Coordinates of C-alpha atoms in Angstrom, one line a residue:
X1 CA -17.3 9.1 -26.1
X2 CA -16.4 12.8 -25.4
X3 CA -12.5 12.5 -23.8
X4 CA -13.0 16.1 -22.8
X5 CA -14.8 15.1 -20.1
X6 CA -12.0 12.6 -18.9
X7 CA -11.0 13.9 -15.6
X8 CA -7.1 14.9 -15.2
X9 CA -6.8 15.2 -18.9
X10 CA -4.0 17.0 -18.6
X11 CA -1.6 14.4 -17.2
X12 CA -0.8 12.4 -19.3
X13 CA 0.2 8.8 -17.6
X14 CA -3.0 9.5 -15.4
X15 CA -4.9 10.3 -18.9
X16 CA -4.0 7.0 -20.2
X17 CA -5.3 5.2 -17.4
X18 CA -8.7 7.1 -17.4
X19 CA -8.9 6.4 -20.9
X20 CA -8.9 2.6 -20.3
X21 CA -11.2 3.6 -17.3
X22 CA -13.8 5.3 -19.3
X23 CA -13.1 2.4 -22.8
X24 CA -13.9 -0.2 -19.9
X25 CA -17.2 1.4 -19.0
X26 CA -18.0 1.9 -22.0
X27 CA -17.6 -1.9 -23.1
X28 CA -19.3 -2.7 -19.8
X29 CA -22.6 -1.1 -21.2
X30 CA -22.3 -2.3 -24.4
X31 CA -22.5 -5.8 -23.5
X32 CA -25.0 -5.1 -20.8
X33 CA -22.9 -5.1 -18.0
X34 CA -23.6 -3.0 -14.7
X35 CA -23.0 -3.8 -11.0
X36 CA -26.4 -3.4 -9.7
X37 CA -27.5 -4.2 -6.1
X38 CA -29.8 -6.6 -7.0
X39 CA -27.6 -8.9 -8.5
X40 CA -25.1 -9.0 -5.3
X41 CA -25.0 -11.8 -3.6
X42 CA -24.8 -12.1 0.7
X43 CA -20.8 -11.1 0.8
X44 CA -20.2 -13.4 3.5
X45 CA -17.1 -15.0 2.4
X46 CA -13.9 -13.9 5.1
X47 CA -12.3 -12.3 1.6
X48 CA -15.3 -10.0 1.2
X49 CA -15.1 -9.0 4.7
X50 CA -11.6 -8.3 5.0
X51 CA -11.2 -6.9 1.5
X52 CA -14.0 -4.4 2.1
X53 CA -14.1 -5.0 6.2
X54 CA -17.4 -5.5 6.7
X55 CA -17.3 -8.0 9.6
X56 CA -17.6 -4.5 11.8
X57 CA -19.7 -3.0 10.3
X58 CA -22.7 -4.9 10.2
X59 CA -25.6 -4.3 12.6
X60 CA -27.0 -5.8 15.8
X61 CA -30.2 -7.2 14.4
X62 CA -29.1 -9.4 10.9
X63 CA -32.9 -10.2 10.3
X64 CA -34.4 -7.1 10.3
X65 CA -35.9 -6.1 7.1
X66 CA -35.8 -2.2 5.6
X67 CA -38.4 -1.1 2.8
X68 CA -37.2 1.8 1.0
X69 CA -38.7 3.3 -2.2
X70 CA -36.9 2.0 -5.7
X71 CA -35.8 5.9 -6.5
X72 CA -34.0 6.4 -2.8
X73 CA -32.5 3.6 -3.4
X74 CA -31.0 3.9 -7.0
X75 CA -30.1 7.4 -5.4
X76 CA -27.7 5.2 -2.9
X77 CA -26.5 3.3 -5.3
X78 CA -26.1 5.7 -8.1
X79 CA -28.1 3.8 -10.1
X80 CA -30.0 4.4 -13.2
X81 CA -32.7 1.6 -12.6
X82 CA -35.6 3.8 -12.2
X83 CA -38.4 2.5 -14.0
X84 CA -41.3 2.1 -11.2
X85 CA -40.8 5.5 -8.9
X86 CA -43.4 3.7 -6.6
X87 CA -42.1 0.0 -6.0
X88 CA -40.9 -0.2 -2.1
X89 CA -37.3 -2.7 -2.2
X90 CA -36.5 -5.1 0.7
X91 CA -33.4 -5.6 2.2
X92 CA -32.4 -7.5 5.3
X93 CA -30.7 -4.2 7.3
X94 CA -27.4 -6.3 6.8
X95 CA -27.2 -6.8 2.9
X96 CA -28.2 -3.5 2.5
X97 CA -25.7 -2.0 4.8
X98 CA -23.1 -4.1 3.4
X99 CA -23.8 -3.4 -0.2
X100 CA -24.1 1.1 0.7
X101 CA -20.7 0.7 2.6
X102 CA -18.9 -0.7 -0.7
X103 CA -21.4 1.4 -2.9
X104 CA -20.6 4.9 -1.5
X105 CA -16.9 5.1 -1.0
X106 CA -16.6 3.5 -4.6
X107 CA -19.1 5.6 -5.9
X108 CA -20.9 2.4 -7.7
X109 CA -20.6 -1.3 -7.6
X110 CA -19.9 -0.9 -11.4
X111 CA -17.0 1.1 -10.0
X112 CA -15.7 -1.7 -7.7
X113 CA -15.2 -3.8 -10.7
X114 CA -13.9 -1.4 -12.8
X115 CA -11.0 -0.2 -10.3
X116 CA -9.7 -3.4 -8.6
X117 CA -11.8 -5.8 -10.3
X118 CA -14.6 -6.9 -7.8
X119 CA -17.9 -8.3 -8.3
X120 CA -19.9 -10.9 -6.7
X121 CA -23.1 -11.9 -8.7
X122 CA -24.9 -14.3 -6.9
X123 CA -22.7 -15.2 -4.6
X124 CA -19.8 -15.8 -7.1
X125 CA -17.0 -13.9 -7.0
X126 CA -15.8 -12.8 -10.4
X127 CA -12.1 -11.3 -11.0
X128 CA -12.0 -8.5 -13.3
X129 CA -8.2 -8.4 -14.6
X130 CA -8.6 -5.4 -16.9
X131 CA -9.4 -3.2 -13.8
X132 CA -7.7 -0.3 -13.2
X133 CA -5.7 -2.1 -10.3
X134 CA -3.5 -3.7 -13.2
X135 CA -2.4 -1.1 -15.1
X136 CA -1.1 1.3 -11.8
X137 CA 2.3 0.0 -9.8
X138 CA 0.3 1.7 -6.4
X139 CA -3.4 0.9 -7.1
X140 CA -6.0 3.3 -6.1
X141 CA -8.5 2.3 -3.4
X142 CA -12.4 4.5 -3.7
X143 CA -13.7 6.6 -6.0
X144 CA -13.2 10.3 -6.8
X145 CA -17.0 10.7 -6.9
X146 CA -17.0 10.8 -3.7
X147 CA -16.5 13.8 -3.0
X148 CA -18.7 15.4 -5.3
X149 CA -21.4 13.2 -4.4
X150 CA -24.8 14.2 -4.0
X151 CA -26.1 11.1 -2.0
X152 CA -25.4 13.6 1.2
X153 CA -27.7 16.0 -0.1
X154 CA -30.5 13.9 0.1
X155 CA -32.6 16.2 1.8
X156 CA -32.5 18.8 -1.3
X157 CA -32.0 16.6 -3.8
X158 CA -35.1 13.9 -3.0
X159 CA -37.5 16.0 -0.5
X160 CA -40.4 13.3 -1.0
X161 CA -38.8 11.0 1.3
X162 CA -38.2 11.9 4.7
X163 CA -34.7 9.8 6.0
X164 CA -36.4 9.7 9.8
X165 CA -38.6 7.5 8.6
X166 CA -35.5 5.2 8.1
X167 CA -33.6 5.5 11.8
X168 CA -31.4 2.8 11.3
X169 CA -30.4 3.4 7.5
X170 CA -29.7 6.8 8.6
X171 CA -27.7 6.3 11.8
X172 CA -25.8 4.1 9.6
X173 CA -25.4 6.4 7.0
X174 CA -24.1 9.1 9.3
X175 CA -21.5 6.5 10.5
X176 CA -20.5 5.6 7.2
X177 CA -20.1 9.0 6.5
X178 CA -17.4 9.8 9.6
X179 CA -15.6 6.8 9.4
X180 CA -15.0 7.8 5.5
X181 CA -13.8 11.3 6.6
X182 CA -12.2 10.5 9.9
X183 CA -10.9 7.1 9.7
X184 CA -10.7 5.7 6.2
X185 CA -8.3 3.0 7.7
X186 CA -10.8 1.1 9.0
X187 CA -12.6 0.6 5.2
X188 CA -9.3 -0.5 3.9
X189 CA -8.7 -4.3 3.0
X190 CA -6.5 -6.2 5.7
X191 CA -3.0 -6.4 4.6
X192 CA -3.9 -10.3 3.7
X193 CA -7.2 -9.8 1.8
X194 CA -5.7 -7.4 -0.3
X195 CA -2.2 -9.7 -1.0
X196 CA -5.2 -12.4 -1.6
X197 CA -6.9 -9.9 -4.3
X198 CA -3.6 -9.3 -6.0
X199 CA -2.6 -12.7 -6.4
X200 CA -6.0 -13.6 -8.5
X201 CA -5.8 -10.8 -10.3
X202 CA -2.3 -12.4 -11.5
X203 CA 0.1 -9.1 -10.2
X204 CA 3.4 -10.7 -9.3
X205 CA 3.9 -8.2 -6.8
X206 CA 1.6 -9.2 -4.0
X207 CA 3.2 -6.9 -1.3
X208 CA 2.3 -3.4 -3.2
X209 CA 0.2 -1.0 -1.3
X210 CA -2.5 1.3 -2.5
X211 CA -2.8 4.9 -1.9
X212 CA -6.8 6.4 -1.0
X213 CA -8.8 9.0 -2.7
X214 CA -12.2 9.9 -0.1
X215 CA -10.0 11.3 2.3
X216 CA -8.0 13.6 0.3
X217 CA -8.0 17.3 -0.5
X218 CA -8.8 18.1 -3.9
X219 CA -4.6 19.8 -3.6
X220 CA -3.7 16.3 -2.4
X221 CA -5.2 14.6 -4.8
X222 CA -3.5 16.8 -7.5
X223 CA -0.4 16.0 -6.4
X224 CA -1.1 12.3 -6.4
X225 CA -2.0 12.5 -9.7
X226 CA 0.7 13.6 -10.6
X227 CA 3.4 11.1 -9.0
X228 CA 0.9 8.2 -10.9
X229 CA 3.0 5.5 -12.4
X230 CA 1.4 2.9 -14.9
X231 CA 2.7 -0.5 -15.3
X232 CA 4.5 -1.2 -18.3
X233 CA 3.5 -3.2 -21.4
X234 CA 0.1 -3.4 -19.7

């Protein structure tokens, strides 16, 4: 693994966590390990909902199916499942908005279970206590990627698929996309869910808040970064 690429390696509390990030990954892969949208199950639990509030966010019509092609779809998901460019993928329009409004912000489903240690897999709900969420005293909710994302850039960065052809995946994606930049609140886990979440993941203090990354300046960020403390002994 090339630490160079480690992002904030020059602070070093923040450096140690990113470390453990990137070791994590890299464990992940070895093993065979990747959130992948095929293997999430319905998220219809009220812990799902309120930990990633989807309960209003979902769509008018539940039963209305969307075919998209496999490579604009591993582009949504940041997924490196590629293998048939020409296979069309069905979703019901509420799974898939579901799964792209935890899969953007946090940049990956591998990313929700690397950061607060999320995953459901067939309608199980795994708890990931080696996430990042238990080794900061103020977790961090999202993913930096985010912002640098390219899943905006659709246009330029797949021009064989036109997005109009997709009304409703793309209404919805321009929603997504102001509620992340206008009013992050309302993708943050109510203050239950997320005492809920802290509890399994065996922190004793239940009541801690988080602090957000999408919505923040790259100088905003920096100065985050740089008030980061780590748990000890973790």
């Amino acid at each position: 693994m090339n630490v160079i690429e480690l992002q904030f390696f020059d602070y070093e509390p923040v450096n140690v966590q990113s470390l453990c990030h990137e070791l994590n990954h890299a464990l992940h892969y070895q093993l065979g390990i990747e959130g992948h949208y095929s293997l999430a199950g319905d998220l219809e639990s009220a812990l799902e909902q309120d930990l990633f509030r989807l309960d209003d966010k979902l769509p008018e019509h539940t039963d209305y199916y969307i075919q998209i092609p496999r490579m604009l779809a591993c582009h949504l998901f940041s997924t490196g499942h590629r293998s048939d460019m020409t296979d069309m993928l069905k979703f019901s329009q509420q799974k898939l908005h579901r799964l792209l409004q935890i899969s953007l912000p946090w940049d990956h489903l591998e990313e929700t279970w690397n950061i607060i240690g999320f995953a459901n897999i067939d309608d199980c709900i795994y708890v990931n206590t080696l996430s990042d969420l238990n080794y900061m005293k103020v977790p961090a909710l999202f993913h930096l990627g985010f912002l640098q994302s390219d899943w905006r850039n659709w246009e330029t960065y797949l021009p064989e698929y036109d997005l109009s052809l997709y009304p409703s995946l793309k209404l919805f994606l321009e929603k997504l996309e102001e509620t992340i930049t206008k009013n992050i609140a309302a993708l943050c886990p109510t203050p239950e869910a997320w005492e809920v979440w802290l509890k399994l993941q065996g922190r004793e203090d239940a009541n801690v808040g988080y602090f957000t990354t999408v919505d923040k300046t790259q100088e905003e960020l920096m100065a985050l970064i740089q008030k980061v403390e780590l748990i000890e002994d973790r």
